[in-house]
Amino acid sequence: MKYIYDDLADKNILITGGAGFIGSNLALYFQKHHPQANVCVFDKFRDDTYFPSGNPTSLGHFKNLLEFHGEVIVGDLIKDLDKIKNRDFDYIFHQAAISDTTAMDQKLMLETNFEAFVNLYEIARQRGAMLIYASSAGTYGNSPAPNSLGVGEVPENIYGYSKLQMDVFARKILERDSQTPLIGLRYFNVYGEREFYKGKTASMILQLGLQALEHKKVRLFKHGEQLRDFVYIKDVIQANVKAIEARASGVYNVGAGVARSFNDIVEILKKHLGDFEVEYIDNPYVFYQNHTQADISLSEEFLSYTPRFSLEQGIESYIPEIVRIFETQVRAR
Ligand SMILES: NC(=O)c1ccc[n+]([C@@H]2O[C@H](COP(=O)([O-])OP(=O)(O)OC[C@H]3O[C@@H](n4cnc5c(N)ncnc54)[C@H](O)[C@@H]3O)[C@@H](O)[C@H]2O)c1
């Protein structure tokens, strides 16, 4: 059977947030597997503004794009959408956002994540582009797992709220016209290549791997039993690509479909990196998700999305890159 996404020759693809973790992986995926497609990245990149936590307000980094040969547009979602509004894109993969779940600036979060999305949707509609955008498991807050669409959508932080507002908007559009090509993908905890520049907001898999390599010791919040749906970047790319040919527009969960603990990560890392010590410390966060797990039944049915990587397989595939980052970025410091 032939799928639309098998042949994207001459298609114009825009990836917002293309200098970030997931966006750069998408850009490089299309460049490698669809060399005849025209791939364009739009990103603000990082500047010298920081949240009170010390984290940069935008996390894009040029080094994620060193191997990318397509067009790069430097722009801020909030004020520079004019740069793309008259362009003809066939597919827009909207990854740009304040992805830092600890950021507290409600106004900036909503302007960046929600309002800009509404404006981008209008551009997509006017230009006839399909819009596939990144939502988040943060929309479920601390509701009981497994997390199913439409159930327990009670975010606990402004990040989750901004993503829920995107989904609420998308659902309203689709109520009026279910044919609109609009897909929201609620990613769970994504890990993998090109997340290094997220710094403190990178996945626990990278952070624990680097701690183990550097100190032969890792720190976990007591007692490491918190459960998360960890999903490998290649499965997230798969979900985006398959969204091109979704059987129905709508919002979908993108996870591995199983919940694993931080202790599980430690055990898997030990198999690859050798033994190391684990110190359990108090959790300072008032809000902390204790159990997330994607119900992916609708994603399987309507996107033909099937996660291919268990946590064991994902970490095994990622380990050489974690070791490379340690040797080139951490040890060389
Ligand atoms: N990584 C995860 O585990 C995860 C989980 C759920 C949802 N998401 C969502 O997936 C998307 C991609 O996440 P990521 O992990 O790659 O994060 P990331 O921070 O690495 O990438 C986001 C990109 O958006 C850019 N950006 C930020 N503000 C911008 C603005 N005002 N204008 C233009 N560009 C701007 C940043 O420079 C960065 O390159 C985000 O929407 C995020 O909320 C990620």
mmCIF file of C-alpha atoms and ligand atoms in Angstrom:
data_model
loop_
_atom_site.group_PDB
_atom_site.id
_atom_site.type_symbol
_atom_site.label_atom_id
_atom_site.label_comp_id
_atom_site.label_asym_id
_atom_site.label_seq_id
_atom_site.Cartn_x
_atom_site.Cartn_y
_atom_site.Cartn_z
ATOM 1 C CA MET A 1 0.000 0.000 0.000
ATOM 2 C CA LYS A 2 1.243 3.470 -0.872
ATOM 3 C CA TYR A 3 1.005 6.274 1.654
ATOM 4 C CA ILE A 4 1.156 10.025 1.062
ATOM 5 C CA TYR A 5 4.129 10.241 3.405
ATOM 6 C CA ASP A 6 6.063 7.777 1.233
ATOM 7 C CA ASP A 7 6.486 10.447 -1.419
ATOM 8 C CA LEU A 8 6.927 14.024 -0.263
ATOM 9 C CA ALA A 9 8.873 15.145 -3.341
ATOM 10 C CA ASP A 10 8.449 18.874 -3.957
ATOM 11 C CA LYS A 11 6.309 19.269 -0.849
ATOM 12 C CA ASN A 12 6.983 22.350 1.227
ATOM 13 C CA ILE A 13 7.427 21.516 4.884
ATOM 14 C CA LEU A 14 7.712 24.087 7.663
ATOM 15 C CA ILE A 15 9.027 23.073 11.057
ATOM 16 C CA THR A 16 8.603 25.665 13.781
ATOM 17 C CA GLY A 17 10.920 25.141 16.707
ATOM 18 C CA GLY A 18 13.286 23.441 14.282
ATOM 19 C CA ALA A 19 16.370 24.405 16.290
ATOM 20 C CA GLY A 20 14.999 22.555 19.307
ATOM 21 C CA PHE A 21 15.103 18.897 20.296
ATOM 22 C CA ILE A 22 12.105 17.437 18.481
ATOM 23 C CA GLY A 23 11.982 20.000 15.677
ATOM 24 C CA SER A 24 15.601 19.418 14.626
ATOM 25 C CA ASN A 25 15.047 15.647 14.606
ATOM 26 C CA LEU A 26 12.033 16.164 12.339
ATOM 27 C CA ALA A 27 13.966 18.475 10.011
ATOM 28 C CA LEU A 28 16.808 15.980 9.700
ATOM 29 C CA TYR A 29 14.399 13.077 9.254
ATOM 30 C CA PHE A 30 12.762 14.743 6.266
ATOM 31 C CA GLN A 31 16.110 15.837 4.855
ATOM 32 C CA LYS A 32 17.398 12.256 4.995
ATOM 33 C CA HIS A 33 14.322 10.305 3.926
ATOM 34 C CA HIS A 34 12.704 12.861 1.612
ATOM 35 C CA PRO A 35 15.590 14.706 -0.022
ATOM 36 C CA GLN A 36 13.256 16.069 -2.719
ATOM 37 C CA ALA A 37 11.072 17.831 -0.152
ATOM 38 C CA ASN A 38 11.722 21.497 0.687
ATOM 39 C CA VAL A 39 12.235 21.704 4.424
ATOM 40 C CA CYS A 40 12.230 25.056 6.164
ATOM 41 C CA VAL A 41 12.902 25.736 9.835
ATOM 42 C CA PHE A 42 11.477 28.679 11.793
ATOM 43 C CA ASP A 43 12.929 29.304 15.244
ATOM 44 C CA LYS A 44 13.735 32.101 17.634
ATOM 45 C CA PHE A 45 16.926 30.351 18.766
ATOM 46 C CA ARG A 46 18.164 31.177 22.260
ATOM 47 C CA ASP A 47 18.927 34.735 23.237
ATOM 48 C CA ASP A 48 20.228 36.200 26.456
ATOM 49 C CA THR A 49 16.927 36.200 28.342
ATOM 50 C CA TYR A 50 16.425 33.821 31.232
ATOM 51 C CA PHE A 51 13.620 32.774 33.537
ATOM 52 C CA PRO A 52 14.204 33.359 37.282
ATOM 53 C CA SER A 53 15.150 29.658 37.461
ATOM 54 C CA GLY A 54 18.203 30.457 35.314
ATOM 55 C CA ASN A 55 16.856 28.464 32.340
ATOM 56 C CA PRO A 56 16.919 30.260 28.942
ATOM 57 C CA THR A 57 13.475 31.445 27.798
ATOM 58 C CA SER A 58 14.010 29.692 24.449
ATOM 59 C CA LEU A 59 16.133 26.593 24.073
ATOM 60 C CA GLY A 60 16.869 26.355 20.360
ATOM 61 C CA HIS A 61 20.531 25.879 19.498
ATOM 62 C CA PHE A 62 22.296 26.171 16.148
ATOM 63 C CA LYS A 63 24.321 23.040 16.867
ATOM 64 C CA ASN A 64 21.168 20.944 16.519
ATOM 65 C CA LEU A 65 21.078 22.094 12.902
ATOM 66 C CA LEU A 66 24.706 21.673 11.876
ATOM 67 C CA GLU A 67 23.769 18.872 9.463
ATOM 68 C CA PHE A 68 20.673 20.635 8.144
ATOM 69 C CA HIS A 69 20.995 22.185 4.692
ATOM 70 C CA GLY A 70 17.502 23.615 4.238
ATOM 71 C CA GLU A 71 16.204 27.121 4.778
ATOM 72 C CA VAL A 72 16.374 28.629 8.247
ATOM 73 C CA ILE A 73 14.142 31.554 9.208
ATOM 74 C CA VAL A 74 14.971 33.309 12.452
ATOM 75 C CA GLY A 75 11.770 34.513 14.001
ATOM 76 C CA ASP A 76 9.726 34.873 17.130
ATOM 77 C CA LEU A 77 6.292 33.243 17.093
ATOM 78 C CA ILE A 78 4.857 36.220 18.913
ATOM 79 C CA LYS A 79 5.909 38.951 16.510
ATOM 80 C CA ASP A 80 7.455 37.489 13.367
ATOM 81 C CA LEU A 81 4.788 35.256 11.832
ATOM 82 C CA ASP A 82 4.601 37.815 8.996
ATOM 83 C CA LYS A 83 7.820 36.258 7.743
ATOM 84 C CA ILE A 84 5.914 33.108 6.779
ATOM 85 C CA LYS A 85 2.338 34.215 6.322
ATOM 86 C CA ASN A 86 2.492 34.477 2.526
ATOM 87 C CA ARG A 87 4.424 31.275 1.985
ATOM 88 C CA ASP A 88 2.848 28.136 0.569
ATOM 89 C CA PHE A 89 3.523 25.228 2.860
ATOM 90 C CA ASP A 90 1.908 21.828 2.444
ATOM 91 C CA TYR A 91 2.667 20.696 5.985
ATOM 92 C CA ILE A 92 3.440 22.688 9.099
ATOM 93 C CA PHE A 93 4.910 20.794 12.051
ATOM 94 C CA HIS A 94 4.528 23.225 14.924
ATOM 95 C CA GLN A 95 7.041 22.366 17.641
ATOM 96 C CA ALA A 96 8.059 25.865 18.771
ATOM 97 C CA ALA A 97 7.055 26.639 22.330
ATOM 98 C CA ILE A 98 8.278 27.477 25.751
ATOM 99 C CA SER A 99 8.863 23.821 26.573
ATOM 100 C CA ASP A 100 10.112 24.476 30.114
ATOM 101 C CA THR A 101 7.418 23.075 32.410
ATOM 102 C CA THR A 102 8.856 24.957 35.402
ATOM 103 C CA ALA A 103 8.455 28.408 33.788
ATOM 104 C CA MET A 104 6.012 30.567 35.751
ATOM 105 C CA ASP A 105 5.480 33.602 33.485
ATOM 106 C CA GLN A 106 1.821 32.989 32.646
ATOM 107 C CA LYS A 107 1.504 35.847 30.156
ATOM 108 C CA LEU A 108 4.580 34.937 28.149
ATOM 109 C CA MET A 109 3.667 31.225 28.235
ATOM 110 C CA LEU A 110 0.163 31.858 26.891
ATOM 111 C CA GLU A 111 1.317 34.353 24.258
ATOM 112 C CA THR A 112 4.019 31.996 23.019
ATOM 113 C CA ASN A 113 2.285 28.657 23.235
ATOM 114 C CA PHE A 114 -1.393 29.440 22.812
ATOM 115 C CA GLU A 115 -1.955 32.781 21.051
ATOM 116 C CA ALA A 116 0.780 32.241 18.491
ATOM 117 C CA PHE A 117 -0.741 28.838 17.725
ATOM 118 C CA VAL A 118 -4.094 30.454 16.967
ATOM 119 C CA ASN A 119 -2.349 32.880 14.609
ATOM 120 C CA LEU A 120 -0.374 30.082 12.983
ATOM 121 C CA TYR A 121 -3.560 28.082 12.496
ATOM 122 C CA GLU A 122 -5.058 31.061 10.643
ATOM 123 C CA ILE A 123 -2.042 31.161 8.326
ATOM 124 C CA ALA A 124 -2.299 27.404 7.727
ATOM 125 C CA ARG A 125 -6.009 27.712 6.978
ATOM 126 C CA GLN A 126 -5.562 30.585 4.562
ATOM 127 C CA ARG A 127 -2.703 28.885 2.739
ATOM 128 C CA GLY A 128 -4.297 25.424 2.749
ATOM 129 C CA ALA A 129 -1.559 23.759 4.813
ATOM 130 C CA MET A 130 -2.002 20.783 7.111
ATOM 131 C CA LEU A 131 -1.089 21.747 10.673
ATOM 132 C CA ILE A 132 0.380 19.115 12.985
ATOM 133 C CA TYR A 133 1.253 20.550 16.379
ATOM 134 C CA ALA A 134 2.880 19.506 19.633
ATOM 135 C CA SER A 135 0.624 19.245 22.646
ATOM 136 C CA SER A 136 1.689 17.604 25.892
ATOM 137 C CA ALA A 137 0.902 15.080 28.596
ATOM 138 C CA GLY A 138 1.080 18.132 30.873
ATOM 139 C CA THR A 139 -2.571 18.665 29.893
ATOM 140 C CA TYR A 140 -3.456 15.751 32.228
ATOM 141 C CA GLY A 141 -1.777 17.226 35.312
ATOM 142 C CA ASN A 142 -1.814 14.654 38.060
ATOM 143 C CA SER A 143 -4.980 12.864 36.932
ATOM 144 C CA PRO A 144 -4.990 9.095 37.372
ATOM 145 C CA ALA A 145 -3.268 7.071 34.645
ATOM 146 C CA PRO A 146 -3.710 5.679 32.076
ATOM 147 C CA ASN A 147 -4.343 9.080 30.508
ATOM 148 C CA SER A 148 -7.142 8.999 27.957
ATOM 149 C CA LEU A 149 -8.211 11.845 25.696
ATOM 150 C CA GLY A 150 -11.032 13.938 27.119
ATOM 151 C CA VAL A 151 -10.593 12.520 30.620
ATOM 152 C CA GLY A 152 -8.855 14.244 33.542
ATOM 153 C CA GLU A 153 -7.590 17.165 31.492
ATOM 154 C CA VAL A 154 -6.694 19.219 34.555
ATOM 155 C CA PRO A 155 -3.262 20.782 34.110
ATOM 156 C CA GLU A 156 -1.327 21.678 37.227
ATOM 157 C CA ASN A 157 0.972 24.304 35.737
ATOM 158 C CA ILE A 158 0.816 27.131 33.234
ATOM 159 C CA TYR A 159 2.697 25.075 30.665
ATOM 160 C CA GLY A 160 0.057 22.320 30.750
ATOM 161 C CA TYR A 161 -2.687 24.929 30.681
ATOM 162 C CA SER A 162 -1.189 26.616 27.591
ATOM 163 C CA LYS A 163 -1.103 23.255 25.804
ATOM 164 C CA LEU A 164 -4.663 22.433 26.864
ATOM 165 C CA GLN A 165 -5.790 25.791 25.457
ATOM 166 C CA MET A 166 -4.273 24.768 22.110
ATOM 167 C CA ASP A 167 -6.223 21.500 22.198
ATOM 168 C CA VAL A 168 -9.465 23.219 23.248
ATOM 169 C CA PHE A 169 -9.060 25.611 20.321
ATOM 170 C CA ALA A 170 -8.319 22.742 17.909
ATOM 171 C CA ARG A 171 -11.350 20.795 19.091
ATOM 172 C CA LYS A 172 -13.598 23.843 18.592
ATOM 173 C CA ILE A 173 -12.329 24.221 15.034
ATOM 174 C CA LEU A 174 -12.904 20.539 14.363
ATOM 175 C CA GLU A 175 -16.442 20.657 15.786
ATOM 176 C CA ARG A 176 -17.271 23.101 13.013
ATOM 177 C CA ASP A 177 -15.343 21.276 10.313
ATOM 178 C CA SER A 178 -13.933 17.849 10.993
ATOM 179 C CA GLN A 179 -12.291 17.850 7.536
ATOM 180 C CA THR A 180 -9.803 20.587 8.545
ATOM 181 C CA PRO A 181 -6.373 18.953 8.466
ATOM 182 C CA LEU A 182 -5.414 19.662 12.060
ATOM 183 C CA ILE A 183 -3.680 17.178 14.350
ATOM 184 C CA GLY A 184 -2.519 17.664 17.935
ATOM 185 C CA LEU A 185 0.038 15.223 19.329
ATOM 186 C CA ARG A 186 0.237 14.987 23.097
ATOM 187 C CA TYR A 187 3.789 13.872 23.671
ATOM 188 C CA PHE A 188 4.604 12.192 26.951
ATOM 189 C CA ASN A 189 8.233 12.167 28.223
ATOM 190 C CA VAL A 190 10.386 12.292 25.129
ATOM 191 C CA TYR A 191 14.085 11.360 25.229
ATOM 192 C CA GLY A 192 16.812 10.917 22.662
ATOM 193 C CA GLU A 193 19.371 12.512 20.372
ATOM 194 C CA ARG A 194 19.589 16.345 20.219
ATOM 195 C CA GLU A 195 18.047 17.080 23.606
ATOM 196 C CA PHE A 196 21.375 18.081 25.201
ATOM 197 C CA TYR A 197 20.818 21.818 24.692
ATOM 198 C CA LYS A 198 17.646 21.651 26.794
ATOM 199 C CA GLY A 199 19.986 21.716 29.770
ATOM 200 C CA LYS A 200 18.164 21.139 33.061
ATOM 201 C CA THR A 201 14.926 20.452 31.197
ATOM 202 C CA ALA A 202 16.378 17.520 29.230
ATOM 203 C CA SER A 203 15.001 14.035 29.934
ATOM 204 C CA MET A 204 15.872 12.069 33.054
ATOM 205 C CA ILE A 205 17.492 9.492 30.806
ATOM 206 C CA LEU A 206 20.132 11.951 29.615
ATOM 207 C CA GLN A 207 20.541 13.624 33.009
ATOM 208 C CA LEU A 208 20.957 10.350 34.892
ATOM 209 C CA GLY A 209 23.260 8.942 32.207
ATOM 210 C CA LEU A 210 25.551 11.981 32.396
ATOM 211 C CA GLN A 211 25.523 12.019 36.214
ATOM 212 C CA ALA A 212 26.447 8.342 36.271
ATOM 213 C CA LEU A 213 29.308 8.859 33.849
ATOM 214 C CA GLU A 214 30.623 11.961 35.620
ATOM 215 C CA HIS A 215 30.172 11.153 39.312
ATOM 216 C CA LYS A 216 29.522 7.397 39.423
ATOM 217 C CA LYS A 217 26.476 8.486 41.413
ATOM 218 C CA VAL A 218 22.961 9.755 40.545
ATOM 219 C CA ARG A 219 20.350 11.605 42.585
ATOM 220 C CA LEU A 220 16.664 10.656 42.468
ATOM 221 C CA PHE A 221 13.643 12.031 44.280
ATOM 222 C CA LYS A 222 12.590 9.605 47.009
ATOM 223 C CA HIS A 223 12.300 6.734 46.227
ATOM 224 C CA GLY A 224 12.598 6.600 42.473
ATOM 225 C CA GLU A 225 9.263 4.827 42.077
ATOM 226 C CA GLN A 226 7.510 7.686 40.222
ATOM 227 C CA LEU A 227 6.134 6.371 36.950
ATOM 228 C CA ARG A 228 6.357 8.006 33.553
ATOM 229 C CA ASP A 229 5.568 7.117 29.988
ATOM 230 C CA PHE A 230 9.006 7.568 28.401
ATOM 231 C CA VAL A 231 8.879 7.719 24.615
ATOM 232 C CA TYR A 232 11.916 7.553 22.341
ATOM 233 C CA ILE A 233 12.406 10.351 19.810
ATOM 234 C CA LYS A 234 12.161 7.963 16.845
ATOM 235 C CA ASP A 235 8.644 7.001 17.889
ATOM 236 C CA VAL A 236 7.707 10.678 18.189
ATOM 237 C CA ILE A 237 9.006 11.256 14.657
ATOM 238 C CA GLN A 238 6.987 8.259 13.493
ATOM 239 C CA ALA A 239 3.817 9.755 15.014
ATOM 240 C CA ASN A 240 4.394 13.096 13.269
ATOM 241 C CA VAL A 241 5.012 11.496 9.904
ATOM 242 C CA LYS A 242 2.001 9.215 10.191
ATOM 243 C CA ALA A 243 -0.147 12.179 11.203
ATOM 244 C CA ILE A 244 0.166 13.329 7.581
ATOM 245 C CA GLU A 245 -2.173 10.502 6.698
ATOM 246 C CA ALA A 246 -4.359 10.431 9.790
ATOM 247 C CA ARG A 247 -7.762 8.859 9.302
ATOM 248 C CA ALA A 248 -9.297 11.704 11.279
ATOM 249 C CA SER A 249 -8.190 15.100 12.511
ATOM 250 C CA GLY A 250 -8.071 15.497 16.272
ATOM 251 C CA VAL A 251 -5.863 15.304 19.327
ATOM 252 C CA TYR A 252 -3.866 12.125 19.999
ATOM 253 C CA ASN A 253 -1.583 10.770 22.711
ATOM 254 C CA VAL A 254 1.990 9.944 21.748
ATOM 255 C CA GLY A 255 3.737 7.755 24.285
ATOM 256 C CA ALA A 256 5.151 4.274 24.605
ATOM 257 C CA GLY A 257 1.855 3.247 26.187
ATOM 258 C CA VAL A 258 3.555 1.884 29.312
ATOM 259 C CA ALA A 259 4.711 3.544 32.521
ATOM 260 C CA ARG A 260 8.207 2.938 33.839
ATOM 261 C CA SER A 261 9.956 4.173 36.970
ATOM 262 C CA PHE A 262 13.104 6.240 37.456
ATOM 263 C CA ASN A 263 14.541 3.182 39.172
ATOM 264 C CA ASP A 264 13.956 1.274 35.910
ATOM 265 C CA ILE A 265 16.075 3.852 34.055
ATOM 266 C CA VAL A 266 18.836 3.399 36.618
ATOM 267 C CA GLU A 267 18.790 -0.382 36.207
ATOM 268 C CA ILE A 268 18.974 -0.129 32.406
ATOM 269 C CA LEU A 269 21.756 2.470 32.537
ATOM 270 C CA LYS A 270 23.762 0.238 34.886
ATOM 271 C CA LYS A 271 23.672 -2.559 32.294
ATOM 272 C CA HIS A 272 25.349 -0.243 29.769
ATOM 273 C CA LEU A 273 27.540 1.994 31.924
ATOM 274 C CA GLY A 274 28.468 -0.279 34.829
ATOM 275 C CA ASP A 275 27.513 0.067 38.479
ATOM 276 C CA PHE A 276 26.970 3.434 40.191
ATOM 277 C CA GLU A 277 25.488 4.741 43.427
ATOM 278 C CA VAL A 278 21.933 6.089 43.833
ATOM 279 C CA GLU A 279 21.166 8.793 46.402
ATOM 280 C CA TYR A 280 17.484 9.416 47.183
ATOM 281 C CA ILE A 281 16.695 13.055 48.028
ATOM 282 C CA ASP A 282 13.547 14.967 49.078
ATOM 283 C CA ASN A 283 11.378 16.287 46.263
ATOM 284 C CA PRO A 284 11.158 20.113 46.502
ATOM 285 C CA TYR A 285 8.330 20.439 43.961
ATOM 286 C CA VAL A 286 4.785 20.977 45.237
ATOM 287 C CA PHE A 287 3.509 19.750 41.898
ATOM 288 C CA TYR A 288 5.033 16.553 40.584
ATOM 289 C CA GLN A 289 3.441 13.970 38.338
ATOM 290 C CA ASN A 290 3.555 10.579 40.018
ATOM 291 C CA HIS A 291 2.197 8.403 37.247
ATOM 292 C CA THR A 292 1.717 9.182 33.571
ATOM 293 C CA GLN A 293 0.862 6.628 30.954
ATOM 294 C CA ALA A 294 -0.542 7.271 27.503
ATOM 295 C CA ASP A 295 -3.656 5.466 26.383
ATOM 296 C CA ILE A 296 -2.588 5.133 22.750
ATOM 297 C CA SER A 297 -5.585 3.161 21.463
ATOM 298 C CA LEU A 298 -6.891 6.071 19.343
ATOM 299 C CA SER A 299 -3.402 6.861 18.021
ATOM 300 C CA GLU A 300 -3.069 3.218 16.941
ATOM 301 C CA GLU A 301 -6.462 3.266 15.290
ATOM 302 C CA PHE A 302 -6.405 6.672 13.564
ATOM 303 C CA LEU A 303 -2.693 7.312 13.008
ATOM 304 C CA SER A 304 -1.515 3.692 12.655
ATOM 305 C CA TYR A 305 1.036 4.689 15.296
ATOM 306 C CA THR A 306 2.804 1.755 16.960
ATOM 307 C CA PRO A 307 5.661 2.503 19.354
ATOM 308 C CA ARG A 308 8.710 0.543 18.265
ATOM 309 C CA PHE A 309 11.026 1.217 21.187
ATOM 310 C CA SER A 310 10.670 -0.141 24.704
ATOM 311 C CA LEU A 311 12.609 1.800 27.350
ATOM 312 C CA GLU A 312 15.335 -0.860 27.110
ATOM 313 C CA GLN A 313 15.572 -0.524 23.319
ATOM 314 C CA GLY A 314 15.398 3.273 23.348
ATOM 315 C CA ILE A 315 18.165 3.643 25.927
ATOM 316 C CA GLU A 316 20.328 1.070 24.143
ATOM 317 C CA SER A 317 19.990 3.040 20.915
ATOM 318 C CA TYR A 318 20.718 6.335 22.721
ATOM 319 C CA ILE A 319 23.687 5.204 24.852
ATOM 320 C CA PRO A 320 26.446 5.906 22.284
ATOM 321 C CA GLU A 321 25.188 9.499 21.999
ATOM 322 C CA ILE A 322 25.052 9.914 25.806
ATOM 323 C CA VAL A 323 28.659 8.708 26.008
ATOM 324 C CA ARG A 324 29.660 11.020 23.146
ATOM 325 C CA ILE A 325 28.019 14.016 24.881
ATOM 326 C CA PHE A 326 29.812 13.144 28.093
ATOM 327 C CA GLU A 327 33.174 12.941 26.364
ATOM 328 C CA THR A 328 32.827 16.031 24.186
ATOM 329 C CA GLN A 329 30.696 18.357 26.309
ATOM 330 C CA VAL A 330 30.963 17.356 29.947
ATOM 331 C CA ARG A 331 34.426 15.907 30.453
ATOM 332 C CA ALA A 332 35.960 18.505 28.124
ATOM 333 C CA ARG A 333 34.529 21.373 30.257
HETATM 334 N N1 LIG B 1 10.415 16.952 24.961
HETATM 335 C C1 LIG B 1 9.325 16.512 25.572
HETATM 336 O O1 LIG B 1 9.384 15.589 26.395
HETATM 337 C C2 LIG B 1 7.976 17.123 25.265
HETATM 338 C C3 LIG B 1 6.848 16.586 25.915
HETATM 339 C C4 LIG B 1 5.607 17.133 25.636
HETATM 340 C C5 LIG B 1 5.484 18.160 24.717
HETATM 341 N N2 LIG B 1 6.589 18.681 24.132
HETATM 342 C C6 LIG B 1 6.408 19.783 23.172
HETATM 343 O O2 LIG B 1 7.079 19.468 21.982
HETATM 344 C C7 LIG B 1 7.570 20.649 21.356
HETATM 345 C C8 LIG B 1 9.066 20.519 21.128
HETATM 346 O O3 LIG B 1 9.677 20.307 22.397
HETATM 347 P P1 LIG B 1 11.228 20.138 22.558
HETATM 348 O O4 LIG B 1 11.453 19.149 23.631
HETATM 349 O O5 LIG B 1 11.838 19.945 21.242
HETATM 350 O O6 LIG B 1 11.606 21.566 23.163
HETATM 351 P P2 LIG B 1 12.728 22.596 22.750
HETATM 352 O O7 LIG B 1 12.658 23.684 23.767
HETATM 353 O O8 LIG B 1 14.016 21.907 22.513
HETATM 354 O O9 LIG B 1 12.202 23.155 21.359
HETATM 355 C C9 LIG B 1 11.318 24.261 21.253
HETATM 356 C C10 LIG B 1 11.869 25.238 20.244
HETATM 357 O O10 LIG B 1 10.981 26.348 20.160
HETATM 358 C C11 LIG B 1 11.770 27.528 20.034
HETATM 359 N N3 LIG B 1 11.011 28.673 20.527
HETATM 360 C C12 LIG B 1 10.688 28.962 21.813
HETATM 361 N N4 LIG B 1 10.002 30.107 21.859
HETATM 362 C C13 LIG B 1 9.883 30.555 20.595
HETATM 363 C C14 LIG B 1 9.289 31.688 20.007
HETATM 364 N N5 LIG B 1 8.669 32.621 20.743
HETATM 365 N N6 LIG B 1 9.371 31.844 18.669
HETATM 366 C C15 LIG B 1 10.010 30.932 17.892
HETATM 367 N N7 LIG B 1 10.593 29.820 18.393
HETATM 368 C C16 LIG B 1 10.536 29.643 19.729
HETATM 369 C C17 LIG B 1 13.011 27.273 20.865
HETATM 370 O O11 LIG B 1 14.088 28.099 20.469
HETATM 371 C C18 LIG B 1 13.253 25.792 20.604
HETATM 372 O O12 LIG B 1 14.129 25.611 19.518
HETATM 373 C C19 LIG B 1 7.200 21.798 22.282
HETATM 374 O O13 LIG B 1 5.989 22.362 21.821
HETATM 375 C C20 LIG B 1 6.996 21.108 23.619
HETATM 376 O O14 LIG B 1 6.114 21.835 24.444
HETATM 377 C C21 LIG B 1 7.843 18.184 24.372
#
